[in-house]
Amino acid sequence: MDVSERIEERPTLARPAPRRPWSRFDPVLPVVAVVAGTTYALHGFDGMLTRDLAIYSYAGQQVAEGVPPYLGVMNRAGPLAHAIPAIGVLVARGLGLDDLYTMRIFFMLIAVACVCAVYVLGRDAFRSRLVGVVTASTFLTFSGFIHYASNGPREKTPMTLFIVLALWAVVHRRWFTAGVFVSLATLCLQIAFFASFAAVVAGVLLLASGTRLRSLLRVALGGAVPVAVLAVWFALAGSLRASIDAFVLINYRYTTPDPLLPMLEEKWEALQVAYDFSVWLLVGGVAVLLLHGIWQIFRWVVRRGAPVEETATLMTAFAVGAGAGLAWNIKEYDAWPDLFPLLPLAALGIGLLFALVRPMLASSVAIGTVVVLAVVATVLSMEEAWSTRDDRLVQQRESVERVFDVVPGATITSVEGPQPLVLAQLRNPTRHQMFRSGLQDYLDDEWPGGLDGFRRGIVEDATTLVTLGHPVSDRWRAAVEPEYVYVGGAPDFYWYARADLGADTIARLREAAGYDPDDEWARPPPPEPAG
């Protein structure tokens, strides 16, 4: 197929025809994979292990050791957020490698697969390798995605891959497959559902003329398969109730909505910091997709019954998905990673913009333009990856090693400070170590004696150490003092040791943990900000 094929020459919705399969070998695809892999590898694998990254790492370790999701650690994300990191852990332990590095390399490969899948999505949707390169190049520039590509494991990376594959299934009208991937994306993180499901349903309604009901049933059946498989696993493992509580109940009953508009200015500033220049590609791509969809709907209303170009119909279905995802973020928005479900759609929007301009360009000009854009995008992405490298994981590892040199065989209780558990491959005394976004209220209702009883239990467990996350509330510090004393900190967590270890051991722990009132991470932790 001519890579410069004009988009006007594709089949119309009035006489729908299956998309022709691409040749078995696409020489552009391995180039995309190499560029993406190089870019993400430049970002390095020693980025700080934050609380969220550590909780998914810890969950993966627990699943790899045979503890089902939510019994190892309680959090609100989907069960695949626990299960997928376990693949990296199993590989690491099978080959004698480091757990965390292996998980991060595995998730980087998933990120590379995302870029490749976006290329295939754009290529197949527009029947043009040129547009595929534009969509992949756009996606590669998203700075927020670069950050988590090698600093995982983060549940939003496989979630994004499943969303792209669901959109690709819509392009090829594989409705059962689309349902499977929507389900898998949602089982990584619930926010994936709104954009992906809306795009798939819109695709059925707009593309499956005459077979809409049957196609919707296929979507539903495909979506039910992963849920049924996991439900059987959880039922056999005795974790079904915990899974329902974590995946549904806590999010529905205990999580307080965080609407975007009241804090729009603050959130926009954070978005610009996270995505840098690519924020304009994100906003522009979504805007192009939405405006094109609105225009197509207007044309259909005015020219009712007239043939409609197939790719325009596809883009309209995806515009519905983008609108649904945007509407959900307006209702509930925590931080910039919540926009990951929109990233593939934004990349498609930029691809659509090029496809609309393409008929006005000669083939040589179009090819030259895409090559230049791809090179610029690659250079900017690599520069972003290299300039934002982080090595604070090294400091965290050193802190854990020094502390355990003083108290070998120590046990740890984590209060939103799971990093030492991951690095030392230890297990928390309880599955509860996350206490925000409704989890604390859920614990207050479910734990014997409520939240106060749980806090008393931390001291009664008498583990050698307690790690507190950053920032931490005064109430959690008060819950462990004076039985535990502060001895120092590392990036993103703080060490507390049992006071009855003795003055000499406490002094050695403070030296090992680098207690220093003048150091950001080694001085006593600051209180949690109001709100």
Short mmCIF file of C-alpha atoms in Angstrom, two decimals, residues 36-426:
data_model
loop_
_atom_site.label_atom_id
_atom_site.label_comp_id
_atom_site.label_asym_id
_atom_site.label_seq_id
_atom_site.Cartn_x
_atom_site.Cartn_y
_atom_site.Cartn_z
CA ALA A 36 10.88 4.29 22.21
CA GLY A 37 13.09 1.81 24.06
CA THR A 38 16.13 4.06 23.75
CA THR A 39 14.18 7.10 24.91
CA TYR A 40 12.76 5.40 27.98
CA ALA A 41 16.07 3.72 28.87
CA LEU A 42 17.74 7.15 28.84
CA HIS A 43 15.47 8.10 31.73
CA GLY A 44 17.20 5.49 33.87
CA PHE A 45 15.92 3.02 36.43
CA ASP A 46 17.07 4.68 39.67
CA GLY A 47 14.23 7.16 40.03
CA MET A 48 12.90 7.64 43.55
CA LEU A 49 10.62 4.86 44.73
CA THR A 50 7.60 6.91 45.78
CA ARG A 51 4.83 5.67 48.02
CA ASP A 52 2.52 4.72 45.13
CA LEU A 53 5.25 3.00 43.12
CA ALA A 54 6.35 1.12 46.22
CA ILE A 55 2.86 -0.07 47.05
CA TYR A 56 2.49 -1.66 43.59
CA SER A 57 5.98 -3.13 43.89
CA TYR A 58 5.10 -4.55 47.29
CA ALA A 59 1.80 -5.88 45.96
CA GLY A 60 3.65 -7.59 43.11
CA GLN A 61 6.03 -9.23 45.57
CA GLN A 62 3.11 -10.49 47.64
CA VAL A 63 1.28 -11.94 44.64
CA ALA A 64 4.51 -13.60 43.48
CA GLU A 65 4.72 -15.21 46.92
CA GLY A 66 1.20 -16.58 46.59
CA VAL A 67 -0.81 -13.90 48.41
CA PRO A 68 -3.82 -12.81 46.28
CA PRO A 69 -4.44 -9.12 45.49
CA TYR A 70 -5.95 -7.16 48.40
CA LEU A 71 -4.93 -9.79 50.95
CA GLY A 72 -1.32 -8.74 50.60
CA VAL A 73 -2.07 -5.02 50.66
CA MET A 74 -5.32 -3.08 50.58
CA ASN A 75 -5.67 -0.29 48.05
CA ARG A 76 -8.28 1.07 45.66
CA ALA A 77 -6.75 0.20 42.29
CA GLY A 78 -7.71 -2.83 40.23
CA PRO A 79 -6.37 -6.34 40.90
CA LEU A 80 -4.14 -6.28 37.82
CA ALA A 81 -2.27 -3.39 39.44
CA HIS A 82 -1.12 -6.06 41.92
CA ALA A 83 -0.83 -9.01 39.56
CA ILE A 84 1.10 -7.53 36.63
CA PRO A 85 4.14 -6.42 38.72
CA ALA A 86 4.25 -9.98 40.06
CA ILE A 87 5.34 -11.11 36.58
CA GLY A 88 8.49 -9.02 36.95
CA VAL A 89 9.11 -10.40 40.44
CA LEU A 90 8.75 -14.00 39.27
CA VAL A 91 11.20 -13.36 36.43
CA ALA A 92 13.64 -11.69 38.83
CA ARG A 93 13.56 -14.51 41.33
CA GLY A 94 13.73 -17.15 38.65
CA LEU A 95 16.89 -15.56 37.21
CA GLY A 96 18.39 -14.33 40.46
CA LEU A 97 17.88 -10.64 39.62
CA ASP A 98 16.80 -7.64 41.66
CA ASP A 99 13.02 -7.47 42.17
CA LEU A 100 12.59 -3.74 41.61
CA TYR A 101 14.91 -3.34 38.64
CA THR A 102 13.30 -6.29 36.91
CA MET A 103 9.80 -4.88 37.51
CA ARG A 104 10.94 -1.55 36.13
CA ILE A 105 12.47 -3.07 33.01
CA PHE A 106 9.32 -5.15 32.49
CA PHE A 107 7.11 -2.06 32.78
CA MET A 108 9.41 -0.15 30.44
CA LEU A 109 8.82 -2.86 27.85
CA ILE A 110 5.09 -2.36 28.38
CA ALA A 111 5.62 1.37 27.79
CA VAL A 112 7.50 0.60 24.56
CA ALA A 113 4.61 -1.65 23.54
CA CYS A 114 2.28 1.32 24.13
CA VAL A 115 4.18 3.46 21.62
CA CYS A 116 4.24 0.62 19.09
CA ALA A 117 0.52 0.00 19.60
CA VAL A 118 -0.23 3.71 19.11
CA TYR A 119 1.70 3.57 15.84
CA VAL A 120 -0.32 0.54 14.67
CA LEU A 121 -3.54 2.21 15.82
CA GLY A 122 -2.84 5.37 13.81
CA ARG A 123 -1.58 3.40 10.83
CA ASP A 124 -4.62 1.13 10.69
CA ALA A 125 -7.20 3.80 11.50
CA PHE A 126 -5.99 6.07 8.69
CA ARG A 127 -4.47 3.36 6.49
CA SER A 128 -1.24 5.28 6.38
CA ARG A 129 2.18 4.63 7.86
CA LEU A 130 2.78 8.38 7.79
CA VAL A 131 -0.13 9.03 10.12
CA GLY A 132 1.02 6.12 12.28
CA VAL A 133 4.41 7.76 12.67
CA VAL A 134 2.74 11.07 13.59
CA THR A 135 0.58 9.43 16.28
CA ALA A 136 3.51 7.45 17.71
CA SER A 137 5.79 10.51 17.70
CA THR A 138 3.14 12.52 19.50
CA PHE A 139 2.67 9.85 22.13
CA LEU A 140 6.43 9.55 22.64
CA THR A 141 6.66 13.22 23.62
CA PHE A 142 4.23 12.97 26.56
CA SER A 143 6.58 13.79 29.42
CA GLY A 144 4.39 12.33 32.14
CA PHE A 145 4.40 8.97 30.41
CA ILE A 146 8.20 9.14 30.04
CA HIS A 147 8.49 9.60 33.80
CA TYR A 148 6.67 6.39 34.64
CA ALA A 149 8.01 4.40 31.68
CA SER A 150 11.20 3.49 33.55
CA ASN A 151 10.29 4.56 37.10
CA GLY A 152 7.51 2.03 37.64
CA PRO A 153 5.83 -0.13 38.34
CA ARG A 154 2.75 2.03 37.93
CA GLU A 155 -0.66 0.57 37.11
CA LYS A 156 -1.41 3.28 34.58
CA THR A 157 1.22 1.98 32.13
CA PRO A 158 -0.43 -1.39 31.35
CA MET A 159 -3.81 0.36 31.63
CA THR A 160 -2.79 2.66 28.77
CA LEU A 161 -1.64 -0.28 26.64
CA PHE A 162 -4.98 -2.03 27.09
CA ILE A 163 -6.85 1.15 26.16
CA VAL A 164 -4.83 1.46 22.93
CA LEU A 165 -5.56 -2.17 22.09
CA ALA A 166 -9.27 -1.63 22.75
CA LEU A 167 -9.26 1.28 20.29
CA TRP A 168 -7.37 -0.84 17.76
CA ALA A 169 -10.06 -3.54 18.11
CA VAL A 170 -12.70 -0.90 17.32
CA VAL A 171 -10.81 0.00 14.13
CA HIS A 172 -11.04 -3.64 13.04
CA ARG A 173 -14.56 -4.18 14.46
CA ARG A 174 -13.42 -6.95 16.73
CA TRP A 175 -16.03 -6.31 19.37
CA PHE A 176 -15.31 -9.26 21.65
CA THR A 177 -11.63 -8.30 21.67
CA ALA A 178 -12.54 -4.68 22.39
CA GLY A 179 -14.59 -5.80 25.40
CA VAL A 180 -11.70 -7.89 26.71
CA PHE A 181 -9.27 -4.97 26.54
CA VAL A 182 -11.71 -2.48 28.10
CA SER A 183 -12.13 -4.93 30.95
CA LEU A 184 -8.37 -5.46 31.35
CA ALA A 185 -7.77 -1.70 31.36
CA THR A 186 -10.46 -1.21 34.00
CA LEU A 187 -9.07 -4.05 36.10
CA CYS A 188 -5.78 -2.12 36.18
CA LEU A 189 -7.49 1.11 37.27
CA GLN A 190 -11.14 2.03 37.26
CA ILE A 191 -10.67 5.41 35.56
CA ALA A 192 -9.86 3.60 32.30
CA PHE A 193 -13.47 2.52 31.93
CA PHE A 194 -15.06 5.82 31.00
CA ALA A 195 -13.03 6.80 27.92
CA SER A 196 -12.45 3.27 26.61
CA PHE A 197 -15.99 1.95 27.11
CA ALA A 198 -17.57 5.07 25.63
CA ALA A 199 -15.31 4.81 22.55
CA VAL A 200 -16.14 1.12 22.07
CA VAL A 201 -19.90 1.58 22.47
CA ALA A 202 -19.85 4.59 20.14
CA GLY A 203 -17.87 2.49 17.68
CA VAL A 204 -20.52 -0.24 17.77
CA LEU A 205 -23.37 2.23 17.28
CA LEU A 206 -21.65 4.04 14.42
CA LEU A 207 -19.90 1.17 12.64
CA ALA A 208 -21.86 -2.01 13.28
CA SER A 209 -24.88 -1.10 11.17
CA GLY A 210 -27.46 -3.89 11.25
CA THR A 211 -25.60 -5.89 13.91
CA ARG A 212 -25.51 -3.41 16.78
CA LEU A 213 -27.24 -5.59 19.38
CA ARG A 214 -25.12 -8.62 18.54
CA SER A 215 -21.96 -6.49 18.61
CA LEU A 216 -22.85 -4.97 21.98
CA LEU A 217 -23.40 -8.46 23.35
CA ARG A 218 -19.95 -9.42 22.10
CA VAL A 219 -18.45 -6.41 23.87
CA ALA A 220 -20.25 -7.40 27.08
CA LEU A 221 -19.15 -11.02 26.79
CA GLY A 222 -15.56 -10.01 26.13
CA GLY A 223 -15.61 -7.70 29.13
CA ALA A 224 -17.03 -10.43 31.35
CA VAL A 225 -14.30 -12.97 30.60
CA PRO A 226 -11.40 -11.34 32.56
CA VAL A 227 -13.78 -10.48 35.41
CA ALA A 228 -14.99 -14.09 35.58
CA VAL A 229 -11.44 -15.48 35.55
CA LEU A 230 -10.37 -13.18 38.39
CA ALA A 231 -13.56 -13.86 40.34
CA VAL A 232 -12.88 -17.61 40.25
CA TRP A 233 -9.29 -16.99 41.39
CA PHE A 234 -10.40 -14.78 44.25
CA ALA A 235 -13.18 -17.15 45.31
CA LEU A 236 -10.77 -20.09 45.43
CA ALA A 237 -8.17 -18.01 47.28
CA GLY A 238 -10.69 -16.66 49.79
CA SER A 239 -10.20 -13.03 48.77
CA LEU A 240 -13.44 -12.35 46.88
CA ARG A 241 -14.98 -10.19 49.61
CA ALA A 242 -11.77 -8.18 50.03
CA SER A 243 -11.58 -7.67 46.27
CA ILE A 244 -15.15 -6.38 46.05
CA ASP A 245 -14.53 -4.06 48.98
CA ALA A 246 -11.35 -2.63 47.45
CA PHE A 247 -12.42 -2.44 43.82
CA VAL A 248 -16.01 -1.28 44.30
CA LEU A 249 -17.10 -0.48 47.84
CA ILE A 250 -14.28 1.84 48.93
CA ASN A 251 -14.41 3.81 45.69
CA TYR A 252 -18.20 4.07 45.80
CA ARG A 253 -18.87 4.67 49.47
CA TYR A 254 -15.75 6.14 51.02
CA THR A 255 -13.93 8.11 48.33
CA THR A 256 -14.76 11.81 48.27
CA PRO A 257 -15.00 13.32 44.76
CA ASP A 258 -12.27 15.79 43.88
CA PRO A 259 -13.72 17.94 41.07
CA LEU A 260 -11.31 19.70 38.75
CA LEU A 261 -12.93 23.09 38.22
CA PRO A 262 -12.64 24.50 41.78
CA MET A 263 -8.84 24.06 41.62
CA LEU A 264 -8.39 24.50 37.88
CA GLU A 265 -5.58 27.05 38.05
CA GLU A 266 -3.52 25.01 40.51
CA LYS A 267 -4.10 21.75 38.61
CA TRP A 268 -3.22 23.40 35.31
CA GLU A 269 0.11 24.60 36.70
CA ALA A 270 0.90 21.09 37.95
CA LEU A 271 -0.09 19.70 34.55
CA GLN A 272 2.31 22.04 32.78
CA VAL A 273 5.13 21.00 35.09
CA ALA A 274 4.43 17.29 34.56
CA TYR A 275 3.96 17.36 30.78
CA ASP A 276 6.14 20.35 29.90
CA PHE A 277 5.74 21.35 26.21
CA SER A 278 3.77 18.17 25.44
CA VAL A 279 0.82 19.51 27.43
CA TRP A 280 -0.08 21.52 24.33
CA LEU A 281 -0.05 18.38 22.19
CA LEU A 282 -2.27 16.71 24.77
CA VAL A 283 -4.75 19.60 24.89
CA GLY A 284 -4.56 20.25 21.15
CA GLY A 285 -5.00 16.60 20.19
CA VAL A 286 -8.08 16.17 22.37
CA ALA A 287 -9.49 19.47 21.08
CA VAL A 288 -9.01 18.45 17.43
CA LEU A 289 -10.69 15.10 18.06
CA LEU A 290 -13.65 16.70 19.86
CA LEU A 291 -14.14 19.47 17.30
CA HIS A 292 -13.93 17.01 14.44
CA GLY A 293 -16.51 14.80 16.14
CA ILE A 294 -18.88 17.71 16.70
CA TRP A 295 -18.49 18.77 13.06
CA GLN A 296 -19.18 15.26 11.79
CA ILE A 297 -22.30 14.94 13.93
CA PHE A 298 -23.51 18.30 12.61
CA ARG A 299 -22.90 17.14 9.03
CA TRP A 300 -24.81 13.90 9.63
CA VAL A 301 -27.77 15.81 10.99
CA VAL A 302 -27.78 18.26 8.08
CA ARG A 303 -27.06 15.65 5.39
CA ARG A 304 -29.04 12.79 6.83
CA GLY A 305 -28.67 9.61 4.76
CA ALA A 306 -25.62 10.80 2.81
CA PRO A 307 -22.61 8.45 2.71
CA VAL A 308 -20.08 9.08 5.48
CA GLU A 309 -16.37 8.46 5.18
CA GLU A 310 -15.36 5.52 7.40
CA THR A 311 -12.31 7.01 9.10
CA ALA A 312 -14.30 10.14 9.95
CA THR A 313 -16.82 7.85 11.64
CA LEU A 314 -14.04 6.11 13.57
CA MET A 315 -12.68 9.42 14.77
CA THR A 316 -16.16 10.45 15.86
CA ALA A 317 -16.44 7.32 17.98
CA PHE A 318 -13.07 8.10 19.53
CA ALA A 319 -14.18 11.70 20.10
CA VAL A 320 -17.04 10.31 22.19
CA GLY A 321 -14.45 8.40 24.22
CA ALA A 322 -12.35 11.53 24.66
CA GLY A 323 -15.42 13.49 25.75
CA ALA A 324 -16.36 10.82 28.30
CA GLY A 325 -12.82 10.70 29.67
CA LEU A 326 -12.67 14.47 29.89
CA ALA A 327 -16.04 14.62 31.64
CA TRP A 328 -14.87 12.09 34.24
CA ASN A 329 -11.72 14.10 34.92
CA ILE A 330 -13.79 17.22 35.45
CA LYS A 331 -15.82 15.31 38.04
CA GLU A 332 -12.92 13.43 39.66
CA TYR A 333 -9.30 14.50 39.18
CA ASP A 334 -6.48 13.70 41.57
CA ALA A 335 -3.33 14.51 39.62
CA TRP A 336 -1.75 14.60 36.17
CA PRO A 337 -1.44 10.79 35.75
CA ASP A 338 -5.25 10.66 35.68
CA LEU A 339 -5.03 11.93 32.10
CA PHE A 340 -3.28 8.79 30.86
CA PRO A 341 -6.53 7.40 29.36
CA LEU A 342 -6.64 10.50 27.14
CA LEU A 343 -3.06 10.23 25.87
CA PRO A 344 -3.75 7.74 23.02
CA LEU A 345 -6.80 9.75 21.99
CA ALA A 346 -4.77 12.98 21.98
CA ALA A 347 -2.15 11.29 19.79
CA LEU A 348 -4.92 10.22 17.42
CA GLY A 349 -6.14 13.81 17.37
CA ILE A 350 -2.75 15.04 16.18
CA GLY A 351 -2.72 12.23 13.61
CA LEU A 352 -6.17 13.34 12.46
CA LEU A 353 -4.91 16.90 12.05
CA PHE A 354 -2.11 15.67 9.79
CA ALA A 355 -4.55 13.47 7.84
CA LEU A 356 -6.78 16.47 7.19
CA VAL A 357 -3.83 18.49 5.90
CA ARG A 358 -2.28 15.59 3.98
CA PRO A 359 -4.38 15.95 0.75
CA MET A 360 -2.95 19.44 0.27
CA LEU A 361 0.65 18.16 0.26
CA ALA A 362 2.65 16.42 -2.41
CA SER A 363 3.85 12.95 -1.44
CA SER A 364 7.49 14.01 -1.10
CA VAL A 365 6.51 17.01 1.03
CA ALA A 366 4.30 14.87 3.26
CA ILE A 367 7.02 12.28 3.78
CA GLY A 368 9.64 14.95 4.45
CA THR A 369 7.35 16.71 6.91
CA VAL A 370 6.69 13.52 8.86
CA VAL A 371 10.38 12.63 8.97
CA VAL A 372 11.23 16.08 10.33
CA LEU A 373 8.42 15.91 12.89
CA ALA A 374 9.50 12.43 13.99
CA VAL A 375 13.13 13.50 14.39
CA VAL A 376 12.18 16.62 16.35
CA ALA A 377 9.83 14.61 18.58
CA THR A 378 12.52 12.01 19.20
CA VAL A 379 15.17 14.58 20.07
CA LEU A 380 12.84 16.46 22.42
CA SER A 381 11.68 13.23 24.07
CA MET A 382 15.23 11.97 24.57
CA GLU A 383 16.28 15.33 25.98
CA GLU A 384 13.34 15.24 28.36
CA ALA A 385 14.14 11.68 29.42
CA TRP A 386 17.82 12.45 30.02
CA SER A 387 17.33 15.80 31.76
CA THR A 388 14.77 14.40 34.23
CA ARG A 389 16.83 11.36 35.29
CA ASP A 390 16.69 10.74 39.01
CA ASP A 391 18.98 8.66 41.22
CA ARG A 392 17.27 8.93 44.60
CA LEU A 393 16.55 5.19 44.60
CA VAL A 394 20.28 4.80 45.30
CA GLN A 395 19.89 6.88 48.46
CA GLN A 396 16.87 4.86 49.51
CA ARG A 397 18.71 1.57 49.03
CA GLU A 398 21.73 2.80 50.96
CA SER A 399 19.53 3.95 53.82
CA VAL A 400 17.85 0.52 54.07
CA GLU A 401 21.19 -1.29 53.92
CA ARG A 402 22.76 0.88 56.63
CA VAL A 403 19.78 0.51 58.95
CA PHE A 404 19.72 -3.27 58.55
CA ASP A 405 23.46 -3.40 59.22
CA VAL A 406 22.62 -2.03 62.67
CA VAL A 407 19.53 -4.19 63.29
CA PRO A 408 19.85 -7.30 61.09
CA GLY A 409 16.68 -9.33 60.98
CA ALA A 410 14.57 -6.29 61.86
CA THR A 411 10.82 -6.27 61.22
CA ILE A 412 8.94 -3.27 59.83
CA THR A 413 5.47 -1.79 60.08
CA SER A 414 4.66 0.58 57.24
CA VAL A 415 2.38 3.60 57.58
CA GLU A 416 2.36 4.82 53.98
CA GLY A 417 6.08 4.10 53.89
CA PRO A 418 6.35 0.79 52.00
CA GLN A 419 9.72 1.46 50.32
CA PRO A 420 11.88 -0.41 52.90
CA LEU A 421 9.50 -3.38 52.73
CA VAL A 422 10.10 -3.60 48.98
CA LEU A 423 13.86 -3.10 49.12
CA ALA A 424 14.35 -5.53 52.02
CA GLN A 425 11.71 -8.00 50.70
CA LEU A 426 9.79 -8.00 53.98
#
